[in-house]
Amino acid sequence: MTDFKARYGPWALVAGASEGLGEGFARSLARRGVNLVLVARREAKLQALARQLTSEFGVEVVARSEDLACPEAPESLLGSLDQDIGLLVFNAAYSGVGLFSEVSSTDLQKILSLNTFAPLLLARQMTPRLIARGCGGIVLMSSLSGNQGSGNIATYAASKSFNTVLAEGLWHEMKGHGVDVLACCAGAIRTPAYQSAQIGGEAPGILDPGVVAEQTLDALGSGPVVVPGTLNKLANFLMRRLLPRATAVRVMSNTTKELTR
Ligand SMILES: NC(=O)c1ccc[n+]([C@@H]2O[C@H](COP(=O)([O-])OP(=O)(O)OC[C@H]3O[C@@H](n4cnc5c(N)ncnc54)[C@H](OP(=O)(O)O)[C@@H]3O)[C@@H](O)[C@H]2O)c1
C-alpha cells in the first residue's frame, strides 16, 4: 500500500466517481492512502462520498462537478487543478443503449465525447506531467463488449474498443518513463447503471464494483490489459482466441440484446 501511494500518489483523479465502479475506485484508492479529486456531474453525491472517505481513511478529497461530455471540460478541468496528480482513472461512460438505426445523433455524439474524447484529452494532458515526474499511472475503463462488435450497444462497444487499444499503445510508449497504463476490460459489474439497464437476470461472472476496482489497481504495472474475475478471463480467452469472429459477435450480442435504457 505504501509502495502504491509512493508510485501513484499523492493524488489520483477519478473521472466518473459519484457511484458504481467509480465509487469503488475512490474507496480502493482512499484505502491505499491516496488523496482524491472526484469528478462527475452530481455534486451532492460527490460531496457525500468525499466526507465519508475523509472520515474513514483520513485522506484529502476534492469534489468537482463537471460534465465531461462537454468538449472543453476535460482540458479546463486539469488546467484548473493544482494538486500533484499521479494517477488518472477514467471511469465515466455513457452507453446510449438502442438499435443503431434508432439512436439519435445527440446520443452518438455523447457516447463518443464522453467515452473517447474525454479520456483521450485527459490522458494527453497527463502524459507530459507523468513523464516529468518519472512515475505514475493511467487507467482507462474498457469492457469485454469492446472485444468484438455488439448489437444494441454498437457505438458503446466500439468506444470501449478504442479505450483498450489506446491504453495498449500508451502502455508501450510510457513504460520506459516509469508510467504504467492499463485498460480494464470488465465483464458485468453490479452497479446501479447495470442494474437499471438489465431486464433479465444477472450475467454469469458478474462482480461487485469493489472487487473490480481492487483487481484493477493491483494489476497496474503488470501489463496493458486486465480482465477482472476468473470466469471473465475464460470468456475473454474464448471470445478473442478460440471462437470465429462472427460467432463471438453473435454470442456477445445475445447477452446485450436484453439491455434497455
Ligand atoms: N456496469 C457494468 O456492467 C460494466 C461492464 C463493463 C464495463 N463497464 C465500464 O465501467 C465503467 C463504470 O460503469 P458503471 O456501471 O459504474 O457506470 P455508471 O453507473 O453509468 O457510472 C458512470 C460514472 O460516470 C459519471 N458520469 C456519467 N456521465 C458523465 C458525464 N457526462 N460527465 C462526468 N461524469 C459522468 C456518473 O456520475 P454522474 O451521473 O453523477 O455524472 C458515474 O459516476 C464505465 O466505463 C463502463 O463502461 C461497466
PDB file of C-alpha atoms and ligand atoms in Angstrom:
ATOM      1  CA  MET A   1       0.000   0.000   0.000  1.00  0.00           C
ATOM      2  CA  THR A   2       2.844   2.398   0.874  1.00  0.00           C
ATOM      3  CA  ASP A   3       4.532   1.466  -2.414  1.00  0.00           C
ATOM      4  CA  PHE A   4       1.292   2.146  -4.275  1.00  0.00           C
ATOM      5  CA  LYS A   5       0.983   5.594  -2.712  1.00  0.00           C
ATOM      6  CA  ALA A   6       4.621   6.423  -3.411  1.00  0.00           C
ATOM      7  CA  ARG A   7       4.312   5.343  -7.039  1.00  0.00           C
ATOM      8  CA  TYR A   8       0.888   6.739  -7.943  1.00  0.00           C
ATOM      9  CA  GLY A   9       0.165   9.340  -5.242  1.00  0.00           C
ATOM     10  CA  PRO A  10      -0.070  11.723  -3.619  1.00  0.00           C
ATOM     11  CA  TRP A  11      -3.270  12.497  -5.574  1.00  0.00           C
ATOM     12  CA  ALA A  12      -5.426  10.489  -8.002  1.00  0.00           C
ATOM     13  CA  LEU A  13      -8.201  11.826 -10.206  1.00  0.00           C
ATOM     14  CA  VAL A  14     -11.220   9.556 -10.647  1.00  0.00           C
ATOM     15  CA  ALA A  15     -13.444  10.660 -13.537  1.00  0.00           C
ATOM     16  CA  GLY A  16     -16.979   9.312 -13.066  1.00  0.00           C
ATOM     17  CA  ALA A  17     -16.744   8.841  -9.307  1.00  0.00           C
ATOM     18  CA  SER A  18     -20.222   9.514  -7.965  1.00  0.00           C
ATOM     19  CA  GLU A  19     -21.497   5.920  -7.887  1.00  0.00           C
ATOM     20  CA  GLY A  20     -20.944   2.351  -9.095  1.00  0.00           C
ATOM     21  CA  LEU A  21     -17.447   1.392 -10.137  1.00  0.00           C
ATOM     22  CA  GLY A  22     -16.129   4.965  -9.830  1.00  0.00           C
ATOM     23  CA  GLU A  23     -17.100   4.970  -6.165  1.00  0.00           C
ATOM     24  CA  GLY A  24     -15.371   1.561  -5.893  1.00  0.00           C
ATOM     25  CA  PHE A  25     -12.158   3.026  -7.335  1.00  0.00           C
ATOM     26  CA  ALA A  26     -12.364   6.014  -4.981  1.00  0.00           C
ATOM     27  CA  ARG A  27     -12.767   3.733  -1.964  1.00  0.00           C
ATOM     28  CA  SER A  28      -9.902   1.390  -3.008  1.00  0.00           C
ATOM     29  CA  LEU A  29      -7.595   4.357  -3.606  1.00  0.00           C
ATOM     30  CA  ALA A  30      -8.512   6.005  -0.305  1.00  0.00           C
ATOM     31  CA  ARG A  31      -7.767   2.710   1.457  1.00  0.00           C
ATOM     32  CA  ARG A  32      -4.311   2.840  -0.161  1.00  0.00           C
ATOM     33  CA  GLY A  33      -3.775   6.300   1.355  1.00  0.00           C
ATOM     34  CA  VAL A  34      -4.077   8.271  -1.904  1.00  0.00           C
ATOM     35  CA  ASN A  35      -5.765  11.711  -1.835  1.00  0.00           C
ATOM     36  CA  LEU A  36      -8.543  12.129  -4.369  1.00  0.00           C
ATOM     37  CA  VAL A  37     -10.072  14.505  -6.865  1.00  0.00           C
ATOM     38  CA  LEU A  38     -13.526  13.063  -7.564  1.00  0.00           C
ATOM     39  CA  VAL A  39     -15.273  14.183 -10.755  1.00  0.00           C
ATOM     40  CA  ALA A  40     -18.831  13.599 -12.006  1.00  0.00           C
ATOM     41  CA  ARG A  41     -21.918  15.708 -12.662  1.00  0.00           C
ATOM     42  CA  ARG A  42     -23.833  15.117  -9.383  1.00  0.00           C
ATOM     43  CA  GLU A  43     -22.105  17.318  -6.846  1.00  0.00           C
ATOM     44  CA  ALA A  44     -24.160  16.280  -3.794  1.00  0.00           C
ATOM     45  CA  LYS A  45     -23.225  12.615  -4.290  1.00  0.00           C
ATOM     46  CA  LEU A  46     -19.550  13.522  -4.721  1.00  0.00           C
ATOM     47  CA  GLN A  47     -19.566  15.688  -1.587  1.00  0.00           C
ATOM     48  CA  ALA A  48     -21.201  12.931   0.474  1.00  0.00           C
ATOM     49  CA  LEU A  49     -18.646  10.378  -0.750  1.00  0.00           C
ATOM     50  CA  ALA A  50     -15.801  12.834  -0.100  1.00  0.00           C
ATOM     51  CA  ARG A  51     -16.910  13.301   3.536  1.00  0.00           C
ATOM     52  CA  GLN A  52     -17.220   9.528   4.018  1.00  0.00           C
ATOM     53  CA  LEU A  53     -13.773   8.763   2.601  1.00  0.00           C
ATOM     54  CA  THR A  54     -12.083  11.505   4.594  1.00  0.00           C
ATOM     55  CA  SER A  55     -13.611  10.327   7.861  1.00  0.00           C
ATOM     56  CA  GLU A  56     -12.999   6.611   7.125  1.00  0.00           C
ATOM     57  CA  PHE A  57      -9.481   6.765   5.671  1.00  0.00           C
ATOM     58  CA  GLY A  58      -8.121  10.205   6.667  1.00  0.00           C
ATOM     59  CA  VAL A  59      -7.345  11.206   3.065  1.00  0.00           C
ATOM     60  CA  GLU A  60      -7.962  14.625   1.489  1.00  0.00           C
ATOM     61  CA  VAL A  61     -10.773  14.601  -1.070  1.00  0.00           C
ATOM     62  CA  VAL A  62     -11.799  17.327  -3.507  1.00  0.00           C
ATOM     63  CA  ALA A  63     -15.193  17.016  -5.251  1.00  0.00           C
ATOM     64  CA  ARG A  64     -15.586  18.629  -8.691  1.00  0.00           C
ATOM     65  CA  SER A  65     -18.827  18.744 -10.593  1.00  0.00           C
ATOM     66  CA  GLU A  66     -18.126  18.627 -14.343  1.00  0.00           C
ATOM     67  CA  ASP A  67     -19.913  17.365 -17.426  1.00  0.00           C
ATOM     68  CA  LEU A  68     -17.020  15.628 -19.160  1.00  0.00           C
ATOM     69  CA  ALA A  69     -19.060  15.161 -22.335  1.00  0.00           C
ATOM     70  CA  CYS A  70     -18.647  18.924 -22.945  1.00  0.00           C
ATOM     71  CA  PRO A  71     -15.745  19.322 -25.381  1.00  0.00           C
ATOM     72  CA  GLU A  72     -13.840  21.930 -23.293  1.00  0.00           C
ATOM     73  CA  ALA A  73     -14.371  20.263 -19.906  1.00  0.00           C
ATOM     74  CA  PRO A  74     -11.508  17.719 -19.821  1.00  0.00           C
ATOM     75  CA  GLU A  75      -8.773  20.235 -20.634  1.00  0.00           C
ATOM     76  CA  SER A  76     -10.113  23.037 -18.432  1.00  0.00           C
ATOM     77  CA  LEU A  77     -10.527  20.586 -15.537  1.00  0.00           C
ATOM     78  CA  LEU A  78      -6.880  19.565 -15.380  1.00  0.00           C
ATOM     79  CA  GLY A  79      -5.731  23.120 -16.052  1.00  0.00           C
ATOM     80  CA  SER A  80      -7.684  24.334 -13.005  1.00  0.00           C
ATOM     81  CA  LEU A  81      -6.285  21.807 -10.509  1.00  0.00           C
ATOM     82  CA  ASP A  82      -3.138  22.482  -8.543  1.00  0.00           C
ATOM     83  CA  GLN A  83      -2.939  19.021  -6.915  1.00  0.00           C
ATOM     84  CA  ASP A  84       0.031  16.863  -7.921  1.00  0.00           C
ATOM     85  CA  ILE A  85      -1.940  14.108  -9.676  1.00  0.00           C
ATOM     86  CA  GLY A  86      -0.015  10.889 -10.202  1.00  0.00           C
ATOM     87  CA  LEU A  87      -2.883   8.657 -11.311  1.00  0.00           C
ATOM     88  CA  LEU A  88      -5.798   9.170 -13.686  1.00  0.00           C
ATOM     89  CA  VAL A  89      -8.658   6.673 -13.530  1.00  0.00           C
ATOM     90  CA  PHE A  90     -11.066   7.354 -16.379  1.00  0.00           C
ATOM     91  CA  ASN A  91     -14.245   5.506 -15.468  1.00  0.00           C
ATOM     92  CA  ALA A  92     -17.117   7.697 -16.729  1.00  0.00           C
ATOM     93  CA  ALA A  93     -19.114   6.355 -19.659  1.00  0.00           C
ATOM     94  CA  TYR A  94     -22.409   6.658 -21.470  1.00  0.00           C
ATOM     95  CA  SER A  95     -23.874   3.561 -23.120  1.00  0.00           C
ATOM     96  CA  GLY A  96     -26.714   5.008 -25.216  1.00  0.00           C
ATOM     97  CA  VAL A  97     -28.370   1.587 -25.445  1.00  0.00           C
ATOM     98  CA  GLY A  98     -30.528   1.003 -28.527  1.00  0.00           C
ATOM     99  CA  LEU A  99     -30.552  -0.177 -32.120  1.00  0.00           C
ATOM    100  CA  PHE A 100     -28.082   1.825 -34.198  1.00  0.00           C
ATOM    101  CA  SER A 101     -30.755   2.805 -36.748  1.00  0.00           C
ATOM    102  CA  GLU A 102     -32.759   4.414 -33.930  1.00  0.00           C
ATOM    103  CA  VAL A 103     -30.060   6.136 -31.854  1.00  0.00           C
ATOM    104  CA  SER A 104     -30.161   9.948 -32.081  1.00  0.00           C
ATOM    105  CA  SER A 105     -27.152  11.859 -33.357  1.00  0.00           C
ATOM    106  CA  THR A 106     -27.073  13.674 -29.989  1.00  0.00           C
ATOM    107  CA  ASP A 107     -26.609  10.323 -28.261  1.00  0.00           C
ATOM    108  CA  LEU A 108     -23.936   9.227 -30.725  1.00  0.00           C
ATOM    109  CA  GLN A 109     -22.051  12.443 -30.039  1.00  0.00           C
ATOM    110  CA  LYS A 110     -22.408  11.995 -26.276  1.00  0.00           C
ATOM    111  CA  ILE A 111     -21.061   8.432 -26.412  1.00  0.00           C
ATOM    112  CA  LEU A 112     -18.021   9.499 -28.405  1.00  0.00           C
ATOM    113  CA  SER A 113     -17.395  12.725 -26.440  1.00  0.00           C
ATOM    114  CA  LEU A 114     -17.539  11.083 -23.025  1.00  0.00           C
ATOM    115  CA  ASN A 115     -16.169   7.612 -23.771  1.00  0.00           C
ATOM    116  CA  THR A 116     -13.395   8.500 -26.220  1.00  0.00           C
ATOM    117  CA  PHE A 117     -12.546  12.233 -26.428  1.00  0.00           C
ATOM    118  CA  ALA A 118     -12.627  12.890 -22.686  1.00  0.00           C
ATOM    119  CA  PRO A 119     -10.162  10.099 -21.740  1.00  0.00           C
ATOM    120  CA  LEU A 120      -8.058  10.919 -24.803  1.00  0.00           C
ATOM    121  CA  LEU A 121      -7.736  14.607 -23.849  1.00  0.00           C
ATOM    122  CA  LEU A 122      -7.151  13.923 -20.153  1.00  0.00           C
ATOM    123  CA  ALA A 123      -4.515  11.290 -20.958  1.00  0.00           C
ATOM    124  CA  ARG A 124      -2.852  13.677 -23.421  1.00  0.00           C
ATOM    125  CA  GLN A 125      -2.629  16.376 -20.742  1.00  0.00           C
ATOM    126  CA  MET A 126      -1.427  13.959 -18.082  1.00  0.00           C
ATOM    127  CA  THR A 127       1.324  12.177 -20.029  1.00  0.00           C
ATOM    128  CA  PRO A 128       3.918  15.021 -20.154  1.00  0.00           C
ATOM    129  CA  ARG A 129       3.392  15.643 -16.421  1.00  0.00           C
ATOM    130  CA  LEU A 130       3.821  11.959 -15.598  1.00  0.00           C
ATOM    131  CA  ILE A 131       6.893  11.661 -17.817  1.00  0.00           C
ATOM    132  CA  ALA A 132       8.399  14.655 -15.966  1.00  0.00           C
ATOM    133  CA  ARG A 133       7.677  13.004 -12.582  1.00  0.00           C
ATOM    134  CA  GLY A 134       9.149   9.678 -13.763  1.00  0.00           C
ATOM    135  CA  CYS A 135       6.278   7.690 -12.236  1.00  0.00           C
ATOM    136  CA  GLY A 136       2.504   7.491 -12.167  1.00  0.00           C
ATOM    137  CA  GLY A 137      -0.349   5.738 -13.931  1.00  0.00           C
ATOM    138  CA  ILE A 138      -3.387   5.929 -16.183  1.00  0.00           C
ATOM    139  CA  VAL A 139      -6.319   3.505 -16.013  1.00  0.00           C
ATOM    140  CA  LEU A 140      -8.898   3.514 -18.820  1.00  0.00           C
ATOM    141  CA  MET A 141     -12.134   1.630 -18.275  1.00  0.00           C
ATOM    142  CA  SER A 142     -12.993  -0.691 -21.108  1.00  0.00           C
ATOM    143  CA  SER A 143     -15.272  -3.695 -21.388  1.00  0.00           C
ATOM    144  CA  LEU A 144     -15.432  -7.235 -22.720  1.00  0.00           C
ATOM    145  CA  SER A 145     -18.103  -5.834 -25.045  1.00  0.00           C
ATOM    146  CA  GLY A 146     -15.278  -3.943 -26.753  1.00  0.00           C
ATOM    147  CA  ASN A 147     -13.506  -7.154 -27.810  1.00  0.00           C
ATOM    148  CA  GLN A 148     -15.846  -7.515 -30.781  1.00  0.00           C
ATOM    149  CA  GLY A 149     -18.896  -5.796 -32.225  1.00  0.00           C
ATOM    150  CA  SER A 150     -22.044  -5.992 -30.152  1.00  0.00           C
ATOM    151  CA  GLY A 151     -25.681  -5.431 -31.146  1.00  0.00           C
ATOM    152  CA  ASN A 152     -27.869  -2.938 -29.240  1.00  0.00           C
ATOM    153  CA  ILE A 153     -24.722  -1.149 -27.962  1.00  0.00           C
ATOM    154  CA  ALA A 154     -22.725  -0.964 -31.216  1.00  0.00           C
ATOM    155  CA  THR A 155     -21.303   2.542 -30.650  1.00  0.00           C
ATOM    156  CA  TYR A 156     -20.589   1.970 -26.956  1.00  0.00           C
ATOM    157  CA  ALA A 157     -18.769  -1.303 -27.756  1.00  0.00           C
ATOM    158  CA  ALA A 158     -16.715   0.466 -30.425  1.00  0.00           C
ATOM    159  CA  SER A 159     -15.857   3.244 -27.949  1.00  0.00           C
ATOM    160  CA  LYS A 160     -14.661   0.668 -25.413  1.00  0.00           C
ATOM    161  CA  SER A 161     -12.515  -0.988 -28.074  1.00  0.00           C
ATOM    162  CA  PHE A 162     -10.945   2.450 -28.624  1.00  0.00           C
ATOM    163  CA  ASN A 163     -10.002   2.627 -24.930  1.00  0.00           C
ATOM    164  CA  THR A 164      -8.382  -0.820 -24.926  1.00  0.00           C
ATOM    165  CA  VAL A 165      -6.292  -0.090 -27.996  1.00  0.00           C
ATOM    166  CA  LEU A 166      -5.388   3.412 -26.797  1.00  0.00           C
ATOM    167  CA  ALA A 167      -4.237   2.053 -23.420  1.00  0.00           C
ATOM    168  CA  GLU A 168      -2.120  -0.613 -25.129  1.00  0.00           C
ATOM    169  CA  GLY A 169      -0.345   1.996 -27.249  1.00  0.00           C
ATOM    170  CA  LEU A 170       0.204   4.307 -24.272  1.00  0.00           C
ATOM    171  CA  TRP A 171       1.423   1.370 -22.155  1.00  0.00           C
ATOM    172  CA  HIS A 172       4.108   0.747 -24.749  1.00  0.00           C
ATOM    173  CA  GLU A 173       5.113   4.411 -25.065  1.00  0.00           C
ATOM    174  CA  MET A 174       5.101   5.194 -21.361  1.00  0.00           C
ATOM    175  CA  LYS A 175       6.686   2.152 -19.755  1.00  0.00           C
ATOM    176  CA  GLY A 176      10.194   3.452 -20.429  1.00  0.00           C
ATOM    177  CA  HIS A 177       9.275   6.591 -18.456  1.00  0.00           C
ATOM    178  CA  GLY A 178       8.154   4.709 -15.323  1.00  0.00           C
ATOM    179  CA  VAL A 179       4.481   5.353 -16.099  1.00  0.00           C
ATOM    180  CA  ASP A 180       2.004   2.446 -16.007  1.00  0.00           C
ATOM    181  CA  VAL A 181      -1.010   2.421 -18.320  1.00  0.00           C
ATOM    182  CA  LEU A 182      -3.776  -0.139 -18.055  1.00  0.00           C
ATOM    183  CA  ALA A 183      -7.091  -0.918 -19.750  1.00  0.00           C
ATOM    184  CA  CYS A 184      -9.602  -2.722 -17.551  1.00  0.00           C
ATOM    185  CA  CYS A 185     -11.753  -4.967 -19.767  1.00  0.00           C
ATOM    186  CA  ALA A 186     -14.542  -5.682 -17.317  1.00  0.00           C
ATOM    187  CA  GLY A 187     -17.405  -8.110 -17.675  1.00  0.00           C
ATOM    188  CA  ALA A 188     -20.706  -7.329 -15.957  1.00  0.00           C
ATOM    189  CA  ILE A 189     -20.419  -5.266 -12.759  1.00  0.00           C
ATOM    190  CA  ARG A 190     -23.195  -4.945 -10.168  1.00  0.00           C
ATOM    191  CA  THR A 191     -23.568  -1.141 -10.449  1.00  0.00           C
ATOM    192  CA  PRO A 192     -26.750   0.974 -10.389  1.00  0.00           C
ATOM    193  CA  ALA A 193     -26.336   1.623 -14.151  1.00  0.00           C
ATOM    194  CA  TYR A 194     -26.024  -2.106 -14.916  1.00  0.00           C
ATOM    195  CA  GLN A 195     -28.956  -2.983 -12.692  1.00  0.00           C
ATOM    196  CA  SER A 196     -31.253  -0.429 -14.289  1.00  0.00           C
ATOM    197  CA  ALA A 197     -30.265  -1.453 -17.851  1.00  0.00           C
ATOM    198  CA  GLN A 198     -30.601  -5.213 -17.298  1.00  0.00           C
ATOM    199  CA  ILE A 199     -34.111  -6.586 -17.644  1.00  0.00           C
ATOM    200  CA  GLY A 200     -33.186 -10.295 -17.484  1.00  0.00           C
ATOM    201  CA  GLY A 201     -31.180 -11.998 -14.722  1.00  0.00           C
ATOM    202  CA  GLU A 202     -27.609 -11.094 -13.870  1.00  0.00           C
ATOM    203  CA  ALA A 203     -24.878 -12.083 -16.338  1.00  0.00           C
ATOM    204  CA  PRO A 204     -22.639 -15.011 -15.353  1.00  0.00           C
ATOM    205  CA  GLY A 205     -19.396 -13.909 -13.712  1.00  0.00           C
ATOM    206  CA  ILE A 206     -20.861 -10.606 -12.513  1.00  0.00           C
ATOM    207  CA  LEU A 207     -18.646  -8.892  -9.914  1.00  0.00           C
ATOM    208  CA  ASP A 208     -19.138  -6.242  -7.254  1.00  0.00           C
ATOM    209  CA  PRO A 209     -17.574  -2.828  -8.009  1.00  0.00           C
ATOM    210  CA  GLY A 210     -15.124  -3.103  -5.095  1.00  0.00           C
ATOM    211  CA  VAL A 211     -13.715  -6.372  -6.473  1.00  0.00           C
ATOM    212  CA  VAL A 212     -13.227  -4.903  -9.965  1.00  0.00           C
ATOM    213  CA  ALA A 213     -11.555  -1.786  -8.544  1.00  0.00           C
ATOM    214  CA  GLU A 214      -9.178  -3.770  -6.304  1.00  0.00           C
ATOM    215  CA  GLN A 215      -8.167  -6.236  -9.044  1.00  0.00           C
ATOM    216  CA  THR A 216      -7.619  -3.377 -11.481  1.00  0.00           C
ATOM    217  CA  LEU A 217      -5.451  -1.302  -9.155  1.00  0.00           C
ATOM    218  CA  ASP A 218      -3.493  -4.423  -8.167  1.00  0.00           C
ATOM    219  CA  ALA A 219      -2.803  -5.110 -11.877  1.00  0.00           C
ATOM    220  CA  LEU A 220      -1.406  -1.635 -12.560  1.00  0.00           C
ATOM    221  CA  GLY A 221       2.191  -2.113 -13.692  1.00  0.00           C
ATOM    222  CA  SER A 222       1.762  -5.746 -14.796  1.00  0.00           C
ATOM    223  CA  GLY A 223       0.781  -5.338 -18.433  1.00  0.00           C
ATOM    224  CA  PRO A 224      -1.515  -3.336 -20.684  1.00  0.00           C
ATOM    225  CA  VAL A 225      -4.835  -5.100 -20.015  1.00  0.00           C
ATOM    226  CA  VAL A 226      -6.584  -6.657 -17.031  1.00  0.00           C
ATOM    227  CA  VAL A 227      -9.770  -8.725 -17.100  1.00  0.00           C
ATOM    228  CA  PRO A 228     -11.117  -8.937 -13.524  1.00  0.00           C
ATOM    229  CA  GLY A 229     -12.684 -12.258 -12.429  1.00  0.00           C
ATOM    230  CA  THR A 230     -11.817 -15.852 -13.328  1.00  0.00           C
ATOM    231  CA  LEU A 231     -14.952 -16.529 -15.379  1.00  0.00           C
ATOM    232  CA  ASN A 232     -14.437 -13.289 -17.306  1.00  0.00           C
ATOM    233  CA  LYS A 233     -10.818 -14.249 -18.039  1.00  0.00           C
ATOM    234  CA  LEU A 234     -12.081 -17.536 -19.510  1.00  0.00           C
ATOM    235  CA  ALA A 235     -14.776 -15.745 -21.529  1.00  0.00           C
ATOM    236  CA  ASN A 236     -12.160 -13.273 -22.782  1.00  0.00           C
ATOM    237  CA  PHE A 237      -9.895 -16.106 -23.943  1.00  0.00           C
ATOM    238  CA  LEU A 238     -12.772 -17.901 -25.613  1.00  0.00           C
ATOM    239  CA  MET A 239     -14.119 -14.841 -27.397  1.00  0.00           C
ATOM    240  CA  ARG A 240     -10.774 -13.426 -28.532  1.00  0.00           C
ATOM    241  CA  ARG A 241      -8.764 -16.527 -29.296  1.00  0.00           C
ATOM    242  CA  LEU A 242     -10.983 -19.556 -29.873  1.00  0.00           C
ATOM    243  CA  LEU A 243     -14.283 -18.534 -31.445  1.00  0.00           C
ATOM    244  CA  PRO A 244     -14.548 -17.346 -35.038  1.00  0.00           C
ATOM    245  CA  ARG A 245     -15.164 -13.576 -35.052  1.00  0.00           C
ATOM    246  CA  ALA A 246     -18.760 -13.865 -36.342  1.00  0.00           C
ATOM    247  CA  THR A 247     -19.604 -16.352 -33.570  1.00  0.00           C
ATOM    248  CA  ALA A 248     -18.085 -14.061 -30.927  1.00  0.00           C
ATOM    249  CA  VAL A 249     -20.245 -11.175 -32.210  1.00  0.00           C
ATOM    250  CA  ARG A 250     -23.350 -13.401 -32.045  1.00  0.00           C
ATOM    251  CA  VAL A 251     -22.562 -14.626 -28.511  1.00  0.00           C
ATOM    252  CA  MET A 252     -21.947 -11.115 -27.169  1.00  0.00           C
ATOM    253  CA  SER A 253     -24.985  -9.688 -28.972  1.00  0.00           C
ATOM    254  CA  ASN A 254     -27.107 -12.379 -27.400  1.00  0.00           C
ATOM    255  CA  THR A 255     -26.218 -11.076 -23.950  1.00  0.00           C
ATOM    256  CA  THR A 256     -26.582  -7.367 -24.836  1.00  0.00           C
ATOM    257  CA  LYS A 257     -29.891  -7.628 -26.737  1.00  0.00           C
ATOM    258  CA  GLU A 258     -31.844  -7.525 -23.446  1.00  0.00           C
ATOM    259  CA  LEU A 259     -30.274  -4.265 -22.289  1.00  0.00           C
ATOM    260  CA  THR A 260     -32.607  -1.345 -22.065  1.00  0.00           C
ATOM    261  CA  ARG A 261     -32.290   2.380 -21.260  1.00  0.00           C
TER     262      ARG A 261
HETATM  263  N1  LIG B   1     -21.536  -1.912 -15.178  1.00  0.00           N
HETATM  264  C1  LIG B   1     -21.057  -2.855 -15.986  1.00  0.00           C
HETATM  265  O1  LIG B   1     -21.587  -3.959 -16.083  1.00  0.00           O
HETATM  266  C2  LIG B   1     -19.821  -2.569 -16.809  1.00  0.00           C
HETATM  267  C3  LIG B   1     -19.250  -3.605 -17.555  1.00  0.00           C
HETATM  268  C4  LIG B   1     -18.096  -3.361 -18.282  1.00  0.00           C
HETATM  269  C5  LIG B   1     -17.526  -2.101 -18.260  1.00  0.00           C
HETATM  270  N2  LIG B   1     -18.122  -1.107 -17.532  1.00  0.00           N
HETATM  271  C6  LIG B   1     -17.488   0.212 -17.541  1.00  0.00           C
HETATM  272  O2  LIG B   1     -17.226   0.582 -16.200  1.00  0.00           O
HETATM  273  C7  LIG B   1     -17.375   1.979 -16.029  1.00  0.00           C
HETATM  274  C8  LIG B   1     -18.330   2.272 -14.893  1.00  0.00           C
HETATM  275  O3  LIG B   1     -19.548   1.630 -15.103  1.00  0.00           O
HETATM  276  P1  LIG B   1     -20.800   1.929 -14.158  1.00  0.00           P
HETATM  277  O4  LIG B   1     -21.792   0.875 -14.431  1.00  0.00           O
HETATM  278  O5  LIG B   1     -20.352   2.212 -12.772  1.00  0.00           O
HETATM  279  O6  LIG B   1     -21.301   3.280 -14.858  1.00  0.00           O
HETATM  280  P2  LIG B   1     -22.290   4.407 -14.352  1.00  0.00           P
HETATM  281  O7  LIG B   1     -23.073   3.983 -13.165  1.00  0.00           O
HETATM  282  O8  LIG B   1     -23.014   4.893 -15.534  1.00  0.00           O
HETATM  283  O9  LIG B   1     -21.281   5.455 -13.761  1.00  0.00           O
HETATM  284  C9  LIG B   1     -20.526   6.203 -14.507  1.00  0.00           C
HETATM  285  C10 LIG B   1     -19.999   7.365 -13.648  1.00  0.00           C
HETATM  286  O10 LIG B   1     -19.702   8.341 -14.586  1.00  0.00           O
HETATM  287  C11 LIG B   1     -20.347   9.549 -14.237  1.00  0.00           C
HETATM  288  N3  LIG B   1     -20.730  10.240 -15.455  1.00  0.00           N
HETATM  289  C12 LIG B   1     -21.656   9.862 -16.370  1.00  0.00           C
HETATM  290  N4  LIG B   1     -21.749  10.789 -17.325  1.00  0.00           N
HETATM  291  C13 LIG B   1     -20.858  11.769 -17.015  1.00  0.00           C
HETATM  292  C14 LIG B   1     -20.503  12.996 -17.617  1.00  0.00           C
HETATM  293  N5  LIG B   1     -21.098  13.429 -18.742  1.00  0.00           N
HETATM  294  N6  LIG B   1     -19.553  13.764 -17.033  1.00  0.00           N
HETATM  295  C15 LIG B   1     -18.958  13.359 -15.888  1.00  0.00           C
HETATM  296  N7  LIG B   1     -19.254  12.196 -15.270  1.00  0.00           N
HETATM  297  C16 LIG B   1     -20.199  11.429 -15.831  1.00  0.00           C
HETATM  298  C17 LIG B   1     -21.547   9.144 -13.402  1.00  0.00           C
HETATM  299  O11 LIG B   1     -21.886  10.157 -12.471  1.00  0.00           O
HETATM  300  P3  LIG B   1     -22.887  11.379 -12.733  1.00  0.00           P
HETATM  301  O12 LIG B   1     -24.156  10.784 -13.257  1.00  0.00           O
HETATM  302  O13 LIG B   1     -23.023  11.989 -11.374  1.00  0.00           O
HETATM  303  O14 LIG B   1     -22.216  12.287 -13.699  1.00  0.00           O
HETATM  304  C18 LIG B   1     -20.979   7.956 -12.652  1.00  0.00           C
HETATM  305  O15 LIG B   1     -20.268   8.396 -11.508  1.00  0.00           O
HETATM  306  C19 LIG B   1     -17.808   2.515 -17.381  1.00  0.00           C
HETATM  307  O16 LIG B   1     -16.698   2.998 -18.088  1.00  0.00           O
HETATM  308  C20 LIG B   1     -18.379   1.304 -18.091  1.00  0.00           C
HETATM  309  O17 LIG B   1     -18.254   1.408 -19.494  1.00  0.00           O
HETATM  310  C21 LIG B   1     -19.232  -1.309 -16.817  1.00  0.00           C
END
